[in-house]
PDB file of C-alpha atoms and ligand atoms in Angstrom:
ATOM      1  CA  MET A  79     -13.333  -2.641   5.572  1.00 71.00           C
ATOM      2  CA  LYS A  80     -16.316  -1.732   3.409  1.00 76.00           C
ATOM      3  CA  ASP A  81     -18.285  -4.310   1.321  1.00 81.00           C
ATOM      4  CA  GLY A  82     -17.053  -5.500  -1.790  1.00 91.00           C
ATOM      5  CA  ILE A  83     -13.733  -3.963  -1.669  1.00 97.00           C
ATOM      6  CA  ASP A  84     -10.505  -5.542  -1.397  1.00 98.00           C
ATOM      7  CA  VAL A  85      -8.385  -2.627  -0.548  1.00 98.00           C
ATOM      8  CA  LEU A  86      -9.644   0.467   0.473  1.00 98.00           C
ATOM      9  CA  VAL A  87      -8.149   3.731  -0.817  1.00 98.00           C
ATOM     10  CA  HIS A  88      -8.444   7.133   0.818  1.00 98.00           C
ATOM     11  CA  GLU A  89      -8.458   9.800  -1.370  1.00 98.00           C
ATOM     12  CA  VAL A  90      -6.256  12.735   0.451  1.00 98.00           C
ATOM     13  CA  GLY A  91      -5.910  15.509  -2.217  1.00 97.00           C
ATOM     14  CA  PRO A  92      -8.170  18.342  -1.129  1.00 97.00           C
ATOM     15  CA  ARG A  93      -6.169  18.199   2.115  1.00 97.00           C
ATOM     16  CA  ASP A  94      -2.501  17.232   1.578  1.00 95.00           C
ATOM     17  CA  GLY A  95      -2.412  18.464  -2.013  1.00 95.00           C
ATOM     18  CA  LEU A  96      -4.058  21.649  -1.603  1.00 96.00           C
ATOM     19  CA  GLN A  97      -2.046  22.128   1.879  1.00 93.00           C
ATOM     20  CA  SER A  98       0.714  22.085  -0.193  1.00 90.00           C
ATOM     21  CA  ILE A  99      -0.481  24.219  -3.769  1.00 91.00           C
ATOM     22  CA  GLN A 100      -0.633  28.172  -3.761  1.00 88.00           C
ATOM     23  CA  THR A 101      -3.694  28.017  -5.550  1.00 90.00           C
ATOM     24  CA  ILE A 102      -6.449  28.300  -2.789  1.00 93.00           C
ATOM     25  CA  PHE A 103      -9.757  26.738  -3.887  1.00 96.00           C
ATOM     26  CA  PRO A 104     -13.130  28.133  -3.124  1.00 96.00           C
ATOM     27  CA  THR A 105     -15.675  25.719  -1.174  1.00 98.00           C
ATOM     28  CA  GLU A 106     -17.757  25.364  -4.512  1.00 97.00           C
ATOM     29  CA  ALA A 107     -14.408  23.980  -6.434  1.00 97.00           C
ATOM     30  CA  LYS A 108     -13.381  21.695  -3.381  1.00 98.00           C
ATOM     31  CA  MET A 109     -17.022  20.256  -3.660  1.00 98.00           C
ATOM     32  CA  ASP A 110     -17.121  19.588  -7.333  1.00 97.00           C
ATOM     33  CA  TRP A 111     -13.964  17.518  -6.902  1.00 97.00           C
ATOM     34  CA  ILE A 112     -15.037  15.485  -3.933  1.00 98.00           C
ATOM     35  CA  LYS A 113     -18.440  15.014  -5.167  1.00 98.00           C
ATOM     36  CA  ARG A 114     -17.322  13.707  -8.928  1.00 98.00           C
ATOM     37  CA  GLU A 115     -14.472  11.620  -6.969  1.00 98.00           C
ATOM     38  CA  ALA A 116     -16.824   9.953  -4.524  1.00 98.00           C
ATOM     39  CA  THR A 117     -19.258   9.210  -7.523  1.00 98.00           C
ATOM     40  CA  ALA A 118     -16.300   7.058  -9.294  1.00 98.00           C
ATOM     41  CA  GLY A 119     -16.889   4.963  -6.464  1.00 98.00           C
ATOM     42  CA  VAL A 120     -13.598   6.052  -3.895  1.00 98.00           C
ATOM     43  CA  PRO A 121     -14.477   5.456  -0.806  1.00 98.00           C
ATOM     44  CA  GLN A 122     -13.385   7.530   1.006  1.00 98.00           C
ATOM     45  CA  ILE A 123     -11.840  11.131   1.110  1.00 98.00           C
ATOM     46  CA  GLN A 124      -9.768  13.062   3.763  1.00 98.00           C
ATOM     47  CA  VAL A 125     -11.299  16.696   2.769  1.00 98.00           C
ATOM     48  CA  GLY A 126      -9.509  19.206   5.268  1.00 98.00           C
ATOM     49  CA  SER A 127      -7.433  20.050   7.903  1.00 97.00           C
ATOM     50  CA  PHE A 128      -8.512  21.908  11.144  1.00 97.00           C
ATOM     51  CA  VAL A 129      -5.510  24.017  11.995  1.00 95.00           C
ATOM     52  CA  PRO A 130      -5.938  27.571  12.474  1.00 92.00           C
ATOM     53  CA  PRO A 131      -6.552  29.881   9.365  1.00 90.00           C
ATOM     54  CA  LYS A 132      -3.570  31.812   9.531  1.00 91.00           C
ATOM     55  CA  ASN A 133      -1.277  29.116   8.967  1.00 88.00           C
ATOM     56  CA  LEU A 134      -3.345  27.506   6.238  1.00 92.00           C
ATOM     57  CA  PRO A 135      -5.909  29.631   4.184  1.00 94.00           C
ATOM     58  CA  GLN A 136      -6.031  26.743   1.707  1.00 95.00           C
ATOM     59  CA  MET A 137      -7.723  24.771   4.839  1.00 96.00           C
ATOM     60  CA  ALA A 138     -10.302  27.497   6.227  1.00 97.00           C
ATOM     61  CA  ASP A 139     -13.224  26.310   5.188  1.00 98.00           C
ATOM     62  CA  SER A 140     -12.630  23.095   6.319  1.00 98.00           C
ATOM     63  CA  GLY A 141     -15.386  23.268   8.544  1.00 98.00           C
ATOM     64  CA  ASP A 142     -18.128  23.780   5.572  1.00 98.00           C
ATOM     65  CA  VAL A 143     -16.629  21.737   3.213  1.00 98.00           C
ATOM     66  CA  VAL A 144     -17.212  18.689   5.867  1.00 98.00           C
ATOM     67  CA  ARG A 145     -21.131  19.555   6.645  1.00 98.00           C
ATOM     68  CA  GLN A 146     -21.492  19.431   2.883  1.00 98.00           C
ATOM     69  CA  SER A 147     -19.617  16.308   2.011  1.00 98.00           C
ATOM     70  CA  VAL A 148     -21.211  14.110   5.041  1.00 98.00           C
ATOM     71  CA  ASN A 149     -24.158  14.018   2.793  1.00 98.00           C
ATOM     72  CA  ILE A 150     -22.587  12.408  -0.074  1.00 98.00           C
ATOM     73  CA  PRO A 151     -24.223   8.842  -0.080  1.00 97.00           C
ATOM     74  CA  GLY A 152     -21.892   6.172   1.038  1.00 96.00           C
ATOM     75  CA  LEU A 153     -18.844   8.397   1.538  1.00 98.00           C
ATOM     76  CA  THR A 154     -16.383   8.058   4.548  1.00 98.00           C
ATOM     77  CA  VAL A 155     -15.167  11.505   5.221  1.00 98.00           C
ATOM     78  CA  SER A 156     -12.342  12.373   6.960  1.00 98.00           C
ATOM     79  CA  ALA A 157     -10.519  15.027   8.695  1.00 98.00           C
ATOM     80  CA  LEU A 158      -6.990  16.155  10.261  1.00 97.00           C
ATOM     81  CA  VAL A 159      -6.745  17.273  13.307  1.00 97.00           C
ATOM     82  CA  PRO A 160      -3.454  19.108  15.033  1.00 95.00           C
ATOM     83  CA  ASN A 161      -4.976  19.694  18.839  1.00 96.00           C
ATOM     84  CA  LEU A 162      -8.032  19.347  20.670  1.00 97.00           C
ATOM     85  CA  ARG A 163      -9.572  22.360  19.504  1.00 97.00           C
ATOM     86  CA  GLY A 164      -9.138  21.029  15.849  1.00 97.00           C
ATOM     87  CA  ALA A 165     -10.905  17.869  17.105  1.00 98.00           C
ATOM     88  CA  GLU A 166     -13.401  19.451  18.881  1.00 98.00           C
ATOM     89  CA  ASN A 167     -14.353  21.432  15.686  1.00 98.00           C
ATOM     90  CA  GLY A 168     -13.968  18.393  13.168  1.00 98.00           C
ATOM     91  CA  MET A 169     -16.295  16.453  15.044  1.00 98.00           C
ATOM     92  CA  ALA A 170     -18.860  18.994  15.628  1.00 98.00           C
ATOM     93  CA  ALA A 171     -18.818  19.293  11.993  1.00 98.00           C
ATOM     94  CA  GLY A 172     -19.593  15.390  11.763  1.00 98.00           C
ATOM     95  CA  ALA A 173     -16.301  14.242  10.172  1.00 98.00           C
ATOM     96  CA  HIS A 174     -16.596  10.419  10.290  1.00 98.00           C
ATOM     97  CA  GLN A 175     -12.942   9.647  10.657  1.00 98.00           C
ATOM     98  CA  ILE A 176     -10.687  12.003  12.675  1.00 98.00           C
ATOM     99  CA  GLY A 177      -6.858  11.545  11.804  1.00 98.00           C
ATOM    100  CA  VAL A 178      -4.389  12.890  14.348  1.00 98.00           C
ATOM    101  CA  VAL A 179      -0.425  12.993  13.245  1.00 97.00           C
ATOM    102  CA  LEU A 180       2.920  12.932  15.399  1.00 96.00           C
ATOM    103  CA  SER A 181       6.572  12.338  13.865  1.00 96.00           C
ATOM    104  CA  VAL A 182       7.661   9.679  15.243  1.00 96.00           C
ATOM    105  CA  SER A 183      11.059  11.794  14.857  1.00 95.00           C
ATOM    106  CA  GLU A 184      11.457  13.840  18.511  1.00 95.00           C
ATOM    107  CA  ALA A 185      13.752  16.463  16.327  1.00 94.00           C
ATOM    108  CA  HIS A 186      10.802  16.364  13.529  1.00 93.00           C
ATOM    109  CA  ASN A 187       7.905  16.698  15.787  1.00 94.00           C
ATOM    110  CA  TYR A 188       9.692  19.660  17.790  1.00 94.00           C
ATOM    111  CA  SER A 189       9.889  21.276  15.053  1.00 92.00           C
ATOM    112  CA  ASN A 190       6.468  21.345  13.597  1.00 89.00           C
ATOM    113  CA  VAL A 191       4.513  22.013  16.698  1.00 91.00           C
ATOM    114  CA  LYS A 192       6.690  22.524  19.611  1.00 94.00           C
ATOM    115  CA  ARG A 193       5.971  19.463  21.301  1.00 95.00           C
ATOM    116  CA  THR A 194       8.267  15.999  22.701  1.00 97.00           C
ATOM    117  CA  VAL A 195       6.508  13.067  21.225  1.00 97.00           C
ATOM    118  CA  ALA A 196       5.369  11.867  24.406  1.00 98.00           C
ATOM    119  CA  GLU A 197       3.546  15.662  25.121  1.00 97.00           C
ATOM    120  CA  SER A 198       2.078  15.231  21.303  1.00 97.00           C
ATOM    121  CA  LEU A 199       0.432  11.416  22.718  1.00 98.00           C
ATOM    122  CA  ASP A 200      -1.363  13.142  25.706  1.00 98.00           C
ATOM    123  CA  GLY A 201      -2.608  15.330  23.580  1.00 98.00           C
ATOM    124  CA  PHE A 202      -4.151  12.481  21.212  1.00 98.00           C
ATOM    125  CA  SER A 203      -5.705  10.973  24.432  1.00 98.00           C
ATOM    126  CA  GLU A 204      -7.890  13.697  25.518  1.00 98.00           C
ATOM    127  CA  ILE A 205      -9.230  13.734  21.732  1.00 98.00           C
ATOM    128  CA  VAL A 206     -10.023  10.333  22.297  1.00 98.00           C
ATOM    129  CA  ALA A 207     -11.523  11.263  25.326  1.00 98.00           C
ATOM    130  CA  HIS A 208     -13.104  14.184  24.050  1.00 98.00           C
ATOM    131  CA  ARG A 209     -15.062  11.526  21.443  1.00 98.00           C
ATOM    132  CA  ASP A 210     -15.924   9.552  24.417  1.00 98.00           C
ATOM    133  CA  ALA A 211     -17.503  12.121  26.589  1.00 98.00           C
ATOM    134  CA  HIS A 212     -19.899  12.496  23.547  1.00 98.00           C
ATOM    135  CA  ASP A 213     -22.533   9.760  22.964  1.00 98.00           C
ATOM    136  CA  GLU A 214     -23.177  11.095  19.069  1.00 98.00           C
ATOM    137  CA  TYR A 215     -19.786  11.084  18.790  1.00 98.00           C
ATOM    138  CA  LYS A 216     -19.143   7.301  19.549  1.00 97.00           C
ATOM    139  CA  ASP A 217     -19.830   6.131  15.876  1.00 98.00           C
ATOM    140  CA  ILE A 218     -16.430   8.600  14.762  1.00 98.00           C
ATOM    141  CA  VAL A 219     -13.119   6.477  14.287  1.00 98.00           C
ATOM    142  CA  ILE A 220     -10.039   7.987  15.628  1.00 98.00           C
ATOM    143  CA  SER A 221      -6.945   7.215  13.991  1.00 98.00           C
ATOM    144  CA  GLY A 222      -3.080   7.837  15.188  1.00 98.00           C
ATOM    145  CA  GLY A 223      -0.645   8.450  12.003  1.00 98.00           C
ATOM    146  CA  LEU A 224       2.851   8.044  12.260  1.00 98.00           C
ATOM    147  CA  ALA A 225       4.794  10.707  10.513  1.00 96.00           C
ATOM    148  CA  THR A 226       8.421  10.630   9.474  1.00 95.00           C
ATOM    149  CA  ALA A 227       7.997   6.551  10.123  1.00 97.00           C
ATOM    150  CA  PHE A 228      10.679   5.560   7.641  1.00 97.00           C
ATOM    151  CA  GLY A 229      13.224   8.779   7.742  1.00 96.00           C
ATOM    152  CA  CYS A 230      13.286  12.188   8.467  1.00 93.00           C
ATOM    153  CA  THR A 231      14.981  15.627   7.459  1.00 91.00           C
ATOM    154  CA  ILE A 232      16.275  16.520  10.848  1.00 91.00           C
ATOM    155  CA  ASP A 233      17.113  13.484  12.000  1.00 90.00           C
ATOM    156  CA  GLY A 234      18.102  10.944   8.959  1.00 94.00           C
ATOM    157  CA  GLN A 235      17.034   7.843  10.312  1.00 95.00           C
ATOM    158  CA  VAL A 236      14.311   6.873  12.129  1.00 95.00           C
ATOM    159  CA  ALA A 237      14.432   3.572  14.137  1.00 97.00           C
ATOM    160  CA  PRO A 238      12.089   0.946  13.563  1.00 98.00           C
ATOM    161  CA  SER A 239      12.065   0.223  17.229  1.00 98.00           C
ATOM    162  CA  ASP A 240      10.578   4.330  17.881  1.00 97.00           C
ATOM    163  CA  VAL A 241       7.527   3.597  14.852  1.00 98.00           C
ATOM    164  CA  MET A 242       6.739   0.169  17.223  1.00 98.00           C
ATOM    165  CA  ARG A 243       6.524   2.482  20.244  1.00 98.00           C
ATOM    166  CA  VAL A 244       4.596   4.890  19.119  1.00 98.00           C
ATOM    167  CA  ALA A 245       1.785   2.512  17.606  1.00 98.00           C
ATOM    168  CA  GLU A 246       1.826   0.755  20.585  1.00 98.00           C
ATOM    169  CA  GLU A 247       1.012   3.805  22.564  1.00 98.00           C
ATOM    170  CA  PHE A 248      -1.682   5.251  20.366  1.00 98.00           C
ATOM    171  CA  LEU A 249      -3.477   1.696  20.190  1.00 98.00           C
ATOM    172  CA  LYS A 250      -3.030   1.942  24.321  1.00 98.00           C
ATOM    173  CA  ARG A 251      -4.601   5.219  23.896  1.00 98.00           C
ATOM    174  CA  GLY A 252      -7.394   4.401  22.214  1.00 98.00           C
ATOM    175  CA  ALA A 253      -6.775   4.289  18.647  1.00 98.00           C
ATOM    176  CA  ASP A 254      -9.242   2.596  16.393  1.00 98.00           C
ATOM    177  CA  ARG A 255      -6.330   2.527  13.050  1.00 98.00           C
ATOM    178  CA  ILE A 256      -3.111   3.331  12.820  1.00 98.00           C
ATOM    179  CA  SER A 257      -1.179   5.123   9.670  1.00 98.00           C
ATOM    180  CA  VAL A 258       1.970   5.149   8.407  1.00 98.00           C
ATOM    181  CA  ALA A 259       3.641   7.725   6.694  1.00 97.00           C
ATOM    182  CA  ASP A 260       6.324   8.070   4.587  1.00 96.00           C
ATOM    183  CA  THR A 261       6.083  12.110   5.034  1.00 91.00           C
ATOM    184  CA  VAL A 262       9.458  13.298   3.356  1.00 91.00           C
ATOM    185  CA  GLY A 263       9.618  10.633   0.931  1.00 93.00           C
ATOM    186  CA  TYR A 264      12.406   8.703   1.952  1.00 95.00           C
ATOM    187  CA  ALA A 265      10.987   5.039   2.181  1.00 97.00           C
ATOM    188  CA  ASN A 266      12.146   2.300  -0.150  1.00 98.00           C
ATOM    189  CA  PRO A 267      10.047  -0.873  -0.990  1.00 98.00           C
ATOM    190  CA  GLY A 268      12.659  -3.087   1.230  1.00 98.00           C
ATOM    191  CA  GLN A 269      12.185  -1.038   4.242  1.00 98.00           C
ATOM    192  CA  VAL A 270       8.836  -0.697   3.599  1.00 98.00           C
ATOM    193  CA  LYS A 271       8.128  -4.318   3.516  1.00 98.00           C
ATOM    194  CA  ALA A 272      10.578  -5.267   6.685  1.00 98.00           C
ATOM    195  CA  LEU A 273       8.527  -1.809   8.877  1.00 98.00           C
ATOM    196  CA  PHE A 274       4.883  -3.581   7.809  1.00 98.00           C
ATOM    197  CA  ALA A 275       6.188  -6.616   8.831  1.00 98.00           C
ATOM    198  CA  GLU A 276       7.471  -6.123  12.359  1.00 98.00           C
ATOM    199  CA  LEU A 277       4.435  -3.704  12.892  1.00 98.00           C
ATOM    200  CA  TYR A 278       1.940  -6.693  12.456  1.00 98.00           C
ATOM    201  CA  ARG A 279       4.132  -8.568  14.419  1.00 98.00           C
ATOM    202  CA  THR A 280       3.973  -5.728  17.090  1.00 98.00           C
ATOM    203  CA  VAL A 281       0.434  -4.615  17.290  1.00 97.00           C
ATOM    204  CA  GLY A 282      -1.008  -7.830  16.098  1.00 97.00           C
ATOM    205  CA  THR A 283      -3.024  -8.257  12.140  1.00 95.00           C
ATOM    206  CA  ASP A 284      -6.472  -7.593  13.829  1.00 96.00           C
ATOM    207  CA  VAL A 285      -5.592  -3.773  13.472  1.00 96.00           C
ATOM    208  CA  ALA A 286      -6.491  -1.943  10.908  1.00 97.00           C
ATOM    209  CA  VAL A 287      -3.100   0.122   9.506  1.00 98.00           C
ATOM    210  CA  GLY A 288      -2.685   2.298   6.616  1.00 98.00           C
ATOM    211  CA  ALA A 289      -0.323   3.567   4.333  1.00 98.00           C
ATOM    212  CA  HIS A 290       0.696   6.856   3.340  1.00 97.00           C
ATOM    213  CA  PHE A 291       3.656   7.447   0.676  1.00 97.00           C
ATOM    214  CA  HIS A 292       4.885  10.268  -1.148  1.00 96.00           C
ATOM    215  CA  ASP A 293       6.806  10.043  -4.804  1.00 95.00           C
ATOM    216  CA  THR A 294       9.318  12.660  -3.995  1.00 93.00           C
ATOM    217  CA  ARG A 295      12.113  10.205  -5.011  1.00 94.00           C
ATOM    218  CA  GLY A 296      10.244   7.312  -7.621  1.00 95.00           C
ATOM    219  CA  LEU A 297       9.643   4.520  -5.191  1.00 97.00           C
ATOM    220  CA  GLY A 298       5.661   6.043  -4.122  1.00 97.00           C
ATOM    221  CA  MET A 299       4.081   3.004  -6.464  1.00 98.00           C
ATOM    222  CA  ALA A 300       7.220   0.219  -5.751  1.00 98.00           C
ATOM    223  CA  ASN A 301       6.552   1.253  -1.664  1.00 98.00           C
ATOM    224  CA  ALA A 302       2.917   1.153  -2.266  1.00 98.00           C
ATOM    225  CA  PHE A 303       3.360  -2.532  -3.446  1.00 98.00           C
ATOM    226  CA  ALA A 304       5.621  -3.345  -0.727  1.00 98.00           C
ATOM    227  CA  ALA A 305       3.264  -2.108   1.646  1.00 98.00           C
ATOM    228  CA  LEU A 306       0.089  -4.437   0.334  1.00 98.00           C
ATOM    229  CA  GLU A 307       3.101  -7.773  -0.188  1.00 98.00           C
ATOM    230  CA  ALA A 308       2.978  -6.954   3.820  1.00 98.00           C
ATOM    231  CA  GLY A 309      -0.831  -7.092   3.892  1.00 97.00           C
ATOM    232  CA  VAL A 310      -1.653  -3.075   4.210  1.00 98.00           C
ATOM    233  CA  ARG A 311      -5.339  -2.808   3.011  1.00 98.00           C
ATOM    234  CA  GLU A 312      -5.558   0.610   3.054  1.00 98.00           C
ATOM    235  CA  LEU A 313      -3.596   3.356   0.969  1.00 98.00           C
ATOM    236  CA  ASP A 314      -3.560   6.871   0.945  1.00 98.00           C
ATOM    237  CA  SER A 315      -3.114   8.773  -2.610  1.00 98.00           C
ATOM    238  CA  CYS A 316      -3.675  11.871  -4.436  1.00 98.00           C
ATOM    239  CA  LEU A 317      -5.473  12.780  -7.578  1.00 98.00           C
ATOM    240  CA  GLY A 318      -3.169  13.735 -10.112  1.00 97.00           C
ATOM    241  CA  GLY A 319      -0.381  13.184  -7.427  1.00 96.00           C
ATOM    242  CA  LEU A 320      -1.021  17.250  -6.617  1.00 93.00           C
ATOM    243  CA  GLY A 321       0.855  18.649  -4.204  1.00 87.00           C
ATOM    244  CA  GLY A 322       4.786  18.624  -3.475  1.00 82.00           C
ATOM    245  CA  CYS A 323       6.526  18.046  -0.605  1.00 75.00           C
ATOM    246  CA  PRO A 324       8.073  21.192   1.621  1.00 75.00           C
ATOM    247  CA  TYR A 325      11.131  19.789   2.265  1.00 73.00           C
ATOM    248  CA  ALA A 326      11.706  19.159  -1.247  1.00 74.00           C
ATOM    249  CA  PRO A 327      10.841  21.864  -3.497  1.00 77.00           C
ATOM    250  CA  GLY A 328       9.919  21.064  -7.077  1.00 76.00           C
ATOM    251  CA  ALA A 329       9.418  16.876  -6.224  1.00 80.00           C
ATOM    252  CA  SER A 330       6.008  15.741  -6.463  1.00 83.00           C
ATOM    253  CA  GLY A 331       3.440  14.894  -3.999  1.00 91.00           C
ATOM    254  CA  ASN A 332       1.327  12.131  -3.314  1.00 95.00           C
ATOM    255  CA  ILE A 333       1.210   8.681  -4.858  1.00 97.00           C
ATOM    256  CA  VAL A 334      -1.237   9.242  -7.718  1.00 98.00           C
ATOM    257  CA  THR A 335      -4.628   7.810  -7.284  1.00 98.00           C
ATOM    258  CA  GLU A 336      -5.523   6.881 -10.529  1.00 98.00           C
ATOM    259  CA  ASP A 337      -2.225   5.087 -11.045  1.00 98.00           C
ATOM    260  CA  LEU A 338      -2.735   3.347  -8.106  1.00 98.00           C
ATOM    261  CA  VAL A 339      -6.001   1.885  -9.055  1.00 98.00           C
ATOM    262  CA  PHE A 340      -4.930   0.941 -12.232  1.00 98.00           C
ATOM    263  CA  MET A 341      -1.868  -1.041 -10.320  1.00 98.00           C
ATOM    264  CA  LEU A 342      -4.862  -2.792  -7.862  1.00 98.00           C
ATOM    265  CA  GLU A 343      -7.715  -3.533 -10.350  1.00 98.00           C
ATOM    266  CA  ALA A 344      -4.819  -4.850 -12.947  1.00 97.00           C
ATOM    267  CA  MET A 345      -3.774  -6.978  -9.934  1.00 97.00           C
ATOM    268  CA  GLY A 346      -7.400  -8.145  -9.207  1.00 97.00           C
ATOM    269  CA  MET A 347      -7.588  -6.744  -6.027  1.00 98.00           C
ATOM    270  CA  ARG A 348     -11.276  -4.961  -6.118  1.00 98.00           C
ATOM    271  CA  THR A 349     -11.491  -0.637  -5.214  1.00 98.00           C
ATOM    272  CA  GLY A 350     -14.689   0.276  -5.905  1.00 98.00           C
ATOM    273  CA  ILE A 351     -13.560   2.724  -8.036  1.00 98.00           C
ATOM    274  CA  ASP A 352     -14.443   3.694 -11.513  1.00 97.00           C
ATOM    275  CA  LEU A 353     -11.261   4.624 -13.451  1.00 97.00           C
ATOM    276  CA  ASP A 354     -12.858   6.866 -16.215  1.00 97.00           C
ATOM    277  CA  GLY A 355     -14.556   8.659 -13.333  1.00 97.00           C
ATOM    278  CA  LEU A 356     -11.091   9.147 -11.868  1.00 98.00           C
ATOM    279  CA  LEU A 357     -10.093  10.952 -14.910  1.00 98.00           C
ATOM    280  CA  GLU A 358     -13.144  13.091 -14.958  1.00 98.00           C
ATOM    281  CA  SER A 359     -12.650  14.360 -11.429  1.00 98.00           C
ATOM    282  CA  ARG A 360      -8.884  14.869 -12.560  1.00 97.00           C
ATOM    283  CA  GLU A 361     -10.059  17.109 -15.222  1.00 97.00           C
ATOM    284  CA  ILE A 362     -12.215  18.720 -12.608  1.00 96.00           C
ATOM    285  CA  MET A 363      -9.759  19.771 -10.404  1.00 96.00           C
ATOM    286  CA  GLU A 364      -7.044  20.619 -13.156  1.00 96.00           C
ATOM    287  CA  ARG A 365      -9.939  23.385 -14.328  1.00 95.00           C
ATOM    288  CA  HIS A 366      -9.440  25.183 -10.873  1.00 94.00           C
ATOM    289  CA  LEU A 367      -5.578  25.169 -10.729  1.00 93.00           C
ATOM    290  CA  THR A 368      -3.195  28.142 -12.036  1.00 87.00           C
ATOM    291  CA  ASP A 369       0.338  27.051 -12.557  1.00 87.00           C
ATOM    292  CA  GLU A 370       0.365  23.831 -10.823  1.00 90.00           C
ATOM    293  CA  PRO A 371       2.020  20.712 -12.063  1.00 91.00           C
ATOM    294  CA  THR A 372      -0.503  16.986 -11.631  1.00 94.00           C
ATOM    295  CA  HIS A 373       1.863  14.200 -12.354  1.00 95.00           C
ATOM    296  CA  GLY A 374       0.417  10.198 -13.318  1.00 96.00           C
ATOM    297  CA  ALA A 375       0.878   7.952 -15.622  1.00 96.00           C
ATOM    298  CA  TYR A 376      -2.000   6.503 -16.505  1.00 97.00           C
ATOM    299  CA  VAL A 377      -3.805   9.979 -17.696  1.00 97.00           C
ATOM    300  CA  THR A 378      -1.239   9.992 -20.472  1.00 96.00           C
ATOM    301  CA  ALA A 379      -1.277   6.530 -21.583  1.00 96.00           C
ATOM    302  CA  GLY A 380      -4.930   5.129 -21.003  1.00 95.00           C
ATOM    303  CA  ARG A 381      -6.205   1.591 -20.625  1.00 95.00           C
ATOM    304  CA  PRO A 382      -4.068  -1.183 -21.779  1.00 96.00           C
ATOM    305  CA  LEU A 383      -6.026  -3.594 -24.783  1.00 96.00           C
ATOM    306  CA  GLY A 384      -7.525  -6.079 -23.198  1.00 95.00           C
ATOM    307  CA  PHE A 385      -7.927  -4.641 -19.601  1.00 95.00           C
ATOM    308  CA  GLN A 386     -10.555  -5.709 -17.126  1.00 94.00           C
ATOM    309  CA  SER A 387     -11.092  -4.573 -13.796  1.00 96.00           C
ATOM    310  CA  ALA A 388     -11.294  -6.245 -10.758  1.00 97.00           C
ATOM    311  CA  THR A 389     -14.086  -4.284  -9.767  1.00 95.00           C
ATOM    312  CA  ALA A 390     -15.852  -4.105 -12.617  1.00 92.00           C
ATOM    313  CA  ALA A 391     -15.372  -7.764 -13.346  1.00 88.00           C
TER     314      ALA A 391
HETATM  315 ZN1  LIG B 907       1.605  13.856   2.963  1.00 83.65          ZN
END
């Protein structure tokens, strides 16, 4: 954990948000957004995804965006990669953190990448080996992501035992941290609290564990709170809740960064983030959007009378 913060808010909008909408942000627009949000104190931003450009044209400039973002002082730059080739490109561009995600649900994983979970885990090992074979990459953090950990649009329920097995495999294969995602917005707070409690019992409390929630069914912030209660101290979110859910057309995307930061700061948990700066970042982002909805409550209601942010205190 970085100095002076209690919870790490990981902004994923430039990746999760932008990849889910029609508007293609030029590199300059992405950089405007990323720079402003970093200035507001956001410690870590997922700036792109190293997928083939024909699959996701929104992410085609991820190399440039990473190369420019790593020059922003104090910012941890993360990027998502689907395979070894993506990891080679992401590491060469200078990303500080490489996220590799597989679906815990076999059916979902196969429909996404035409690989079994075991094959995806072998792909993960290749990525770790690539990092370890290059001395200049030794500080790169590799994150193992568990998608569909709370349910799946093909299989329905996902067994917690499968989540534990994949988490243990990631760690055995050299993951520096793991991230547990409610990719399709199926989770509820009771389930979240129970799953993370079981996860910590399984992998120990020394492992860095992140959580990634979507607000597809309105439970995103409640799920984030449940994860906090279970001990999670790294949360993904998206400015303005940009993006959506490919499995639920019209639904909202990730939990809203401004609302999350407000909740944490109001509860006395320091994020290092300035809420006014976040609202300015949101304005910058919205300037580049065409016909895409954004979400969030803090932006409409503003600061309550007498509110003290933990970071400012
Ligand atoms: Zn997501």
